[in-house]
Coordinates of C-alpha atoms in Angstrom, one line a residue:
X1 CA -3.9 17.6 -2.1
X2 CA -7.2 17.3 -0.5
X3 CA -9.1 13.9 -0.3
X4 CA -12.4 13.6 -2.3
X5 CA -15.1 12.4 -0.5
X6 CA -19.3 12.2 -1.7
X7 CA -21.3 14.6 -0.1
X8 CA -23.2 12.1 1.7
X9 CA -20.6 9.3 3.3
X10 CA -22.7 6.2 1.8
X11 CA -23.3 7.7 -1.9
X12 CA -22.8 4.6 -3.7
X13 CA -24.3 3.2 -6.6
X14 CA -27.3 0.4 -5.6
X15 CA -25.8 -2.7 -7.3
X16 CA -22.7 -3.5 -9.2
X17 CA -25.0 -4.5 -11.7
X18 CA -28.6 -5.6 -12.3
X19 CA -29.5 -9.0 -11.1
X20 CA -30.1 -11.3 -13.7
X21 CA -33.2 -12.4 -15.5
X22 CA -32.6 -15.8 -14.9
X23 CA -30.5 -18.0 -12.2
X24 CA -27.1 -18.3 -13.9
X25 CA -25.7 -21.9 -13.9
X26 CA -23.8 -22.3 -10.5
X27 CA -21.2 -24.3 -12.1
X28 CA -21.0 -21.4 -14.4
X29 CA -17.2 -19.1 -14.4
X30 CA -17.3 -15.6 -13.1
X31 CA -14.0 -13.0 -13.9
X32 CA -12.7 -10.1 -12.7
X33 CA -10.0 -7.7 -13.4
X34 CA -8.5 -5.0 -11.9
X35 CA -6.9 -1.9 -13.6
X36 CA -4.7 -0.1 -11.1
X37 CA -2.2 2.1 -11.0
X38 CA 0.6 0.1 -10.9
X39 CA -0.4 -3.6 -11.8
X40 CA -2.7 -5.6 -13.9
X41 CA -4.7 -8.6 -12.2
X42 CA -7.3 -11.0 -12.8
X43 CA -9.2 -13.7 -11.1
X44 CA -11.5 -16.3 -13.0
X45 CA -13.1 -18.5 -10.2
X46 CA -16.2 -20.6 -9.9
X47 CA -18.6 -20.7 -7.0
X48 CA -18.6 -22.7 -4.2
X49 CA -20.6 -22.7 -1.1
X50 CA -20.5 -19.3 0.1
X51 CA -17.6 -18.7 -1.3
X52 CA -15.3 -19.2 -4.7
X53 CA -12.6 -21.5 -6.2
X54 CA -10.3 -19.9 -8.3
X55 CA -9.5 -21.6 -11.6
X56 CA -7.0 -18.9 -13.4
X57 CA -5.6 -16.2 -12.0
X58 CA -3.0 -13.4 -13.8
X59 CA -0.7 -10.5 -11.9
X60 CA 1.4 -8.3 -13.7
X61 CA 3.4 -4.7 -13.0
X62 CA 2.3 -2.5 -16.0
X63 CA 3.2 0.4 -14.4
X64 CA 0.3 2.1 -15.8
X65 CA 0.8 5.5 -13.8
X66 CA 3.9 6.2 -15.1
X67 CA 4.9 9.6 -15.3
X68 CA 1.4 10.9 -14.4
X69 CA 2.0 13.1 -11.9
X70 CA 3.9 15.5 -13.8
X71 CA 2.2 15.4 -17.3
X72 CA -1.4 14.3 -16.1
X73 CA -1.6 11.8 -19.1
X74 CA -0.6 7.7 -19.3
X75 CA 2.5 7.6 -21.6
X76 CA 2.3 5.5 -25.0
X77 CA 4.8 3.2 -23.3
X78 CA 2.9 2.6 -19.8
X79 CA -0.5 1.9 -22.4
X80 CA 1.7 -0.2 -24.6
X81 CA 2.4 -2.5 -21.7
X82 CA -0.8 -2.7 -20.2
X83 CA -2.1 -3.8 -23.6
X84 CA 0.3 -6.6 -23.8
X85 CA -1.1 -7.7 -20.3
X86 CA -4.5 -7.5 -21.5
X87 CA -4.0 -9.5 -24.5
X88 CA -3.0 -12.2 -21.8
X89 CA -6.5 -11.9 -20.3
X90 CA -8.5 -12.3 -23.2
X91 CA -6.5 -15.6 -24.2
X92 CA -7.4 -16.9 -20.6
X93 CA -11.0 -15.8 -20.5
X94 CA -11.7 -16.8 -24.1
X95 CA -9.4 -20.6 -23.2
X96 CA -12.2 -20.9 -20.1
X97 CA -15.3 -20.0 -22.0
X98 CA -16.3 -17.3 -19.4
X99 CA -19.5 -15.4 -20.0
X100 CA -19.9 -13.6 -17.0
X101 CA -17.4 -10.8 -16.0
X102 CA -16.8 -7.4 -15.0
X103 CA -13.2 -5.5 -15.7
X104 CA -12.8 -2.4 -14.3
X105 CA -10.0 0.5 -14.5
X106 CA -9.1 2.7 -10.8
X107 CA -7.1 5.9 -10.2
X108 CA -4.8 6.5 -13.0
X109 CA -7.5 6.0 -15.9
X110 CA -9.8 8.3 -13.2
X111 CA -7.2 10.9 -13.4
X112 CA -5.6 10.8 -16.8
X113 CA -6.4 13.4 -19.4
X114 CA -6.2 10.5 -21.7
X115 CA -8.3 7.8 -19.9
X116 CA -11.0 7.5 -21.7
X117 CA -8.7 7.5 -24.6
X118 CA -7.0 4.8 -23.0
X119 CA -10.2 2.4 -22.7
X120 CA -11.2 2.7 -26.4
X121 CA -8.1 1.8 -27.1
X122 CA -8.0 -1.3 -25.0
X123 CA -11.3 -2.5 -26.7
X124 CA -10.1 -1.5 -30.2
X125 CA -6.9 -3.6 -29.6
X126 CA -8.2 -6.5 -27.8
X127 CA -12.0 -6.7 -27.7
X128 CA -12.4 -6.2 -24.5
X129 CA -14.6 -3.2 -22.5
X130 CA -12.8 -1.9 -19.3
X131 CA -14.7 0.4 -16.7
X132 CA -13.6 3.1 -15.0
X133 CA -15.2 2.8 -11.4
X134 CA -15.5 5.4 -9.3
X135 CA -13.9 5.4 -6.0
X136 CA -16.9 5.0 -3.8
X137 CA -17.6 1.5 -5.5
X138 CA -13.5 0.8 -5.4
X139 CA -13.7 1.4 -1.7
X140 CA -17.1 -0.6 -1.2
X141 CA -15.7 -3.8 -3.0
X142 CA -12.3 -4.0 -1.2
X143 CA -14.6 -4.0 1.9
X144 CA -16.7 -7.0 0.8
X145 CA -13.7 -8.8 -0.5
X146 CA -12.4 -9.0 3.2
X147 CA -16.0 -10.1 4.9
X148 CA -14.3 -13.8 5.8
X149 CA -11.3 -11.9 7.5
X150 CA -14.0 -10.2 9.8
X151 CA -13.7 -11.6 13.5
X152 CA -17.4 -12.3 15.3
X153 CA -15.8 -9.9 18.5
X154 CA -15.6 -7.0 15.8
X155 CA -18.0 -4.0 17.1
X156 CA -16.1 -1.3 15.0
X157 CA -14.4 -2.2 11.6
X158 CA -11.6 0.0 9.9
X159 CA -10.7 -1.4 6.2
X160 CA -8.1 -0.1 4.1
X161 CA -6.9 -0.6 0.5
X162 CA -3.5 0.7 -0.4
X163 CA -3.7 0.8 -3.9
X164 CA -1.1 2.5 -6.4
X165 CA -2.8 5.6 -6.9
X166 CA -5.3 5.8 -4.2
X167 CA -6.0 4.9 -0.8
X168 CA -9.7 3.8 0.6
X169 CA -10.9 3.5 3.6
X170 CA -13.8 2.9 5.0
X171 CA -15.1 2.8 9.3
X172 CA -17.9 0.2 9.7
X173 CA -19.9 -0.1 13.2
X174 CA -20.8 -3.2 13.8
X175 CA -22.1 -3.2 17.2
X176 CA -25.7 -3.6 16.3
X177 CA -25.1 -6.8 14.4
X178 CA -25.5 -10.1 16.0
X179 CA -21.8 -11.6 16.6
X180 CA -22.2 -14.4 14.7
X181 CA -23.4 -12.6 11.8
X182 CA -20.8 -10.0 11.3
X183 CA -18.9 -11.3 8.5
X184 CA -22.4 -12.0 6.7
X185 CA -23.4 -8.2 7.1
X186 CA -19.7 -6.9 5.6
X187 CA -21.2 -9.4 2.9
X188 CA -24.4 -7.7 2.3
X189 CA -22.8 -4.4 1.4
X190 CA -22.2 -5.8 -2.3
X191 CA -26.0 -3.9 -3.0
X192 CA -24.7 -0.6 -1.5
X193 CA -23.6 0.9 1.9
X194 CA -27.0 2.3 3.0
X195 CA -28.9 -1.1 1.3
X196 CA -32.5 -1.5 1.0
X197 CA -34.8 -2.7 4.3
X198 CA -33.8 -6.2 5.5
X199 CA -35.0 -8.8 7.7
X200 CA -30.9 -8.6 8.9
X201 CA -29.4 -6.1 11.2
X202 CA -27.2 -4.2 9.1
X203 CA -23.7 -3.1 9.3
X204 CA -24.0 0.9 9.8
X205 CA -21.2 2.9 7.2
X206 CA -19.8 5.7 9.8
X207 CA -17.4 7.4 7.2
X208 CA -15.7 6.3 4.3
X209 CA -12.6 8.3 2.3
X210 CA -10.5 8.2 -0.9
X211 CA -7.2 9.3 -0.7
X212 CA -5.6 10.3 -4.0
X213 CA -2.2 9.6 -2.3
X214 CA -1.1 5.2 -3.2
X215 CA 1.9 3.8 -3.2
X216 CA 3.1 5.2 -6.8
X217 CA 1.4 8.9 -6.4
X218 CA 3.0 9.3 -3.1
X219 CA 6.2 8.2 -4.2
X220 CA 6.2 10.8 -7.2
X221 CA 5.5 13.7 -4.8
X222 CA 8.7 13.2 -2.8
X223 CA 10.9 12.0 -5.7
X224 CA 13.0 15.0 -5.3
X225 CA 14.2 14.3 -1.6
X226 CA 17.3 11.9 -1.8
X227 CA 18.0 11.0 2.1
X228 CA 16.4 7.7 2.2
X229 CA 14.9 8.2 5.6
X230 CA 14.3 11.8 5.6
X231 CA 11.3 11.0 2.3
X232 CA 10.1 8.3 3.9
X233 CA 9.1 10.5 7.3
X234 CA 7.9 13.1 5.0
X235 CA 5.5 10.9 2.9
X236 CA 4.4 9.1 6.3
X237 CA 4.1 12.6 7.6
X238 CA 1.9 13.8 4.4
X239 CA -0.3 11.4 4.1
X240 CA -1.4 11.7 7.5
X241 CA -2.2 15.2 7.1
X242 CA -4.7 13.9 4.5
X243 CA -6.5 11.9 6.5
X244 CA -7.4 15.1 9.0
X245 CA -11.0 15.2 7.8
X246 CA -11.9 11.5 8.1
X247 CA -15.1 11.4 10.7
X248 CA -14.1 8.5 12.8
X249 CA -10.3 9.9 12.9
X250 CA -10.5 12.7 15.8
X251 CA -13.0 10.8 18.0
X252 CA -12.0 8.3 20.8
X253 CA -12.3 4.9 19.9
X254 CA -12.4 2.0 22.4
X255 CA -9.1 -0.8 21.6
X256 CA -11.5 -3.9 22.6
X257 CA -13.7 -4.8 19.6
X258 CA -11.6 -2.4 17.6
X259 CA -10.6 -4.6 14.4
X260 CA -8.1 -2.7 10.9
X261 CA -8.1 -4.8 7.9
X262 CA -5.7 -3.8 5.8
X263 CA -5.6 -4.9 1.6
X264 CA -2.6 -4.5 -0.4
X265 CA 0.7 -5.1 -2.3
X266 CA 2.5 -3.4 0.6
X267 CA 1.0 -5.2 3.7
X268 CA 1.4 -8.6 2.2
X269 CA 5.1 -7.8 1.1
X270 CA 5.8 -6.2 4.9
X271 CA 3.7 -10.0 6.4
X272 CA 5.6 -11.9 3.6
X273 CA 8.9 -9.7 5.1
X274 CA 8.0 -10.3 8.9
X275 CA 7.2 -14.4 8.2
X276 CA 11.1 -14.3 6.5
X277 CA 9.0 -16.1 3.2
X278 CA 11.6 -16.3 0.4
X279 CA 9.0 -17.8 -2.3
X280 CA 5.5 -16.1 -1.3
X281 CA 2.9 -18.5 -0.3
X282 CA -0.7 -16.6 -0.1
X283 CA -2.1 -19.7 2.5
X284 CA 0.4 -17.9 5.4
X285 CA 0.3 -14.5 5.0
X286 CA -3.8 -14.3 4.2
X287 CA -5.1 -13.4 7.5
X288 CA -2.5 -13.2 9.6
X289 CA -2.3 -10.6 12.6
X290 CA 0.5 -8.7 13.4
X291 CA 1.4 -5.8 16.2
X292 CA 2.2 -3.0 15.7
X293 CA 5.5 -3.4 16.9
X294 CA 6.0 -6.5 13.8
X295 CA 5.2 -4.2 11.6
X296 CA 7.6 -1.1 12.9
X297 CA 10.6 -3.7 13.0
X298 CA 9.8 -4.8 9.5
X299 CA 9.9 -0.9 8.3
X300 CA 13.2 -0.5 10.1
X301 CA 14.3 -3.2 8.5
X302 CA 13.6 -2.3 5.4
X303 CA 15.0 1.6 5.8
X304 CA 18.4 -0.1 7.2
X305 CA 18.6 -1.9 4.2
X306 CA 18.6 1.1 2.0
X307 CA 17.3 1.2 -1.5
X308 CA 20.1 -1.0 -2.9
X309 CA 19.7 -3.4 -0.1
X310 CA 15.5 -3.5 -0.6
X311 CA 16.1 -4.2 -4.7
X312 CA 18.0 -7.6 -3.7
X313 CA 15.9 -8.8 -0.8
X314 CA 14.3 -12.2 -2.1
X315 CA 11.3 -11.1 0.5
X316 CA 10.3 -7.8 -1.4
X317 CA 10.5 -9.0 -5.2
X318 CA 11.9 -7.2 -8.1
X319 CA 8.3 -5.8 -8.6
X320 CA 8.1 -4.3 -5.3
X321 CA 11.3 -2.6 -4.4
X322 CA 10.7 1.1 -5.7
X323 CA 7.3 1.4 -3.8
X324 CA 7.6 -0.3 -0.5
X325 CA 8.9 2.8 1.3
X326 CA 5.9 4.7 -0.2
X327 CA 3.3 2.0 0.9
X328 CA 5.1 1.7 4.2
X329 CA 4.3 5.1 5.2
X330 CA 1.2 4.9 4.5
X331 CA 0.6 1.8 6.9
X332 CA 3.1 3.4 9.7
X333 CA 0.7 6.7 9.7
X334 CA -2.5 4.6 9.6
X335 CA -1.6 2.5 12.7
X336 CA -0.4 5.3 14.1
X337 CA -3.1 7.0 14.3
X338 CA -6.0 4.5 15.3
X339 CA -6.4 3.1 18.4
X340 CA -5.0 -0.5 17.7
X341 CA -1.7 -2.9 18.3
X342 CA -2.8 -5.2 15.3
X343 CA -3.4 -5.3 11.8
X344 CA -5.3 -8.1 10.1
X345 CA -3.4 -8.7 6.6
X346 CA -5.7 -9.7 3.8
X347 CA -4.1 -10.7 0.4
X348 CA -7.4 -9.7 -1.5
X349 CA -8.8 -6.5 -2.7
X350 CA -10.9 -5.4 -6.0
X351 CA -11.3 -8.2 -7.4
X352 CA -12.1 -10.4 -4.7
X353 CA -14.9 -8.1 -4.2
X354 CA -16.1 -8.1 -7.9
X355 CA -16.3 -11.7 -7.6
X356 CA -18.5 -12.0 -4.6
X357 CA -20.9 -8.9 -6.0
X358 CA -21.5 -10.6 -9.0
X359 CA -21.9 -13.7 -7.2
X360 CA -24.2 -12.5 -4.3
X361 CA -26.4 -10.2 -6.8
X362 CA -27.0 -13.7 -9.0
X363 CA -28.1 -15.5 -6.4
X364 CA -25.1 -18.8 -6.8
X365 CA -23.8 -17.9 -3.4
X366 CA -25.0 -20.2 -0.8
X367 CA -25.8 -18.2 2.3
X368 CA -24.0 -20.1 4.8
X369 CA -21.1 -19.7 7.3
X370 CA -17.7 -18.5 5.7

């Protein structure tokens, strides 16, 4: 299955949205919620400083993608779930008075025969509008969501988001940049990745790639192998072959200044795994580094246990069992292939990002220091 990609490796849209005709309250709420493959999450948060504090939050496994790869349409009971979620968000967004949000729908609506079937259904049953974003913007948002986890030494930036359907990544230089300033510049792609002229130096978009291959898509394709070990070097194996016409991928990268973020269910589960966390706790595993070599012995770990042994591991959660091998070789191909011993782990993604671009683009965002 080959990876889509634009014709022109920056072909985003300008602006999430269009700024505002007038300066939004700063005390004002922003939410955000994200439609994937696999789960159901929101974030309602208020600004502060250059950042956000989140007020409400919702996470729930809807399992949206059910059964897609092999009839190409979301199933009456994977919709009848997600509903149920989205019922949820309403009460909370409605109990907070929000005004200002942006809910958006990834790689199983993109690809469902049904999807936009799917979305007037949602608004029919629960008043609410979902969007179906395209992966270019998908890809650009999990980038800005990570700006605070950028290190000043960065020169050249790799971010991936291992969603449940698709897989984005995108290769930053940042050499050009002031040091200082390189977490602010990640920031200033919420308007685009080739953005209008600035008084800033800008961080330079090498490549960027969707990869139709996440952790629930990948997992359907080898459902028919039943040694443990033998899918998981298989899907490792395949999704590495997708990545063959990624730009930055064949030519020789420098280690020093070299910097992966990586955003996802999987590499907070394997950093929840490696920290031997029982109950998840978001302050320890956000931005933590770990080798290469961490994150092999946690995958060993996890194929020793077997798939019995991985359903009653306190560290994985009930939600996560069935996918982690998936997701797992997908981060063993990716750090096998790049020229780097560490992997920044960043519990945030889509939504994260919505909430700074709609932030940033009204203006309520102090420009200051993360």
């Amino acid at each position: 299955m080959a990876p889509r990609r634009p014709r022109g490796a920056g072909a985003f849209p300008r602006a999430v949205e269009p700024p505002a005709p007038v300066k939004p309250d700063p005390a004002a709420l922003y939410a955000a919620l994200d439609l994937g493959t696999n789960s159901c999450r929101m974030l309602i948060a208020q600004p502060k400083g250059s950042q956000f504090h989140v007020v409400d939050s919702f996470s729930k496994s809807v399992q949206l993608g059910a059964g897609l790869e092999a009839s190409g349409r979301l199933s009456r009971q994977s919709m009848a779930r997600t509903v149920q979620a989205m019922h949820i968000c309403r009460k909370k967004i409605e109990k907070h008075g929000v005004k200002r949000m942006r809910l958006v729908a990834t790689e199983a609506c993109r690809r469902a025969k049904n999807g936009n079937d799917f979305m007037k259904m949602v608004t029919r049953e629960t008043g609410m509008t979902l969007t179906i974003i395209e992966p270019e913007e998908e890809a650009r948002l999990a980038v800005v969501s990570c700006a605070p986890l950028v290190s000043t030494k960065t020169e050249q930036l790799l971010v991936v988001d291992i969603g449940g359907g698709s897989t984005e990544l995108v290769w930053i230089d940042l050499s050009s940049v002031p040091a200082l300033e390189r977490p602010r510049a990640i920031m200033r792609l919420h308007a685009g990745f080739h953005p209008a002229e600035s008084p800033f130096a800008a961080a330079k978009v090498v490549d960027w790639i969707s990869v139709p291959l996440g952790v629930a898509t990948l997992k359907d394709q080898f459902r028919d192998v039943e040694d443990d070990a033998a899918r998981f070097a298989l899907m490792s194996w395949f999704f590495e072959e997708n990545l063959a016409d990624f730009s930055p991928y064949a030519a020789e990268q420098a280690r020093e200044g070299f910097q992966i973020i990586g955003t996802s269910g999987t590499i907070t589960t394997v950093a929840a795994s490696f920290l031997g966390l029982k109950r998840y706790d978001r302050n320890k595993v956000d931005g933590l580094r770990m080798t290469s070599d961490q994150i092999d012995r946690v995958i060993r770990e996890y194929l020793l246990l077997g798939p019995e042994g991985r359903r009653t591991d306190p560290r994985i959660g009930r939600d996560r069992h069935s996918l982690i091998m998936s997701g797992a070789a997908i981060l063993q191909a990716l750090m096998r292939v790049w020229p780097t011993d560490r992997l920044s782990v960043a519990d945030r993604g889509l939504r994260e990002g919505l909430l700074y671009a709609q932030m940033s683009a009204d203006g309520v965002l102090e420009d200051g220091p993360f």
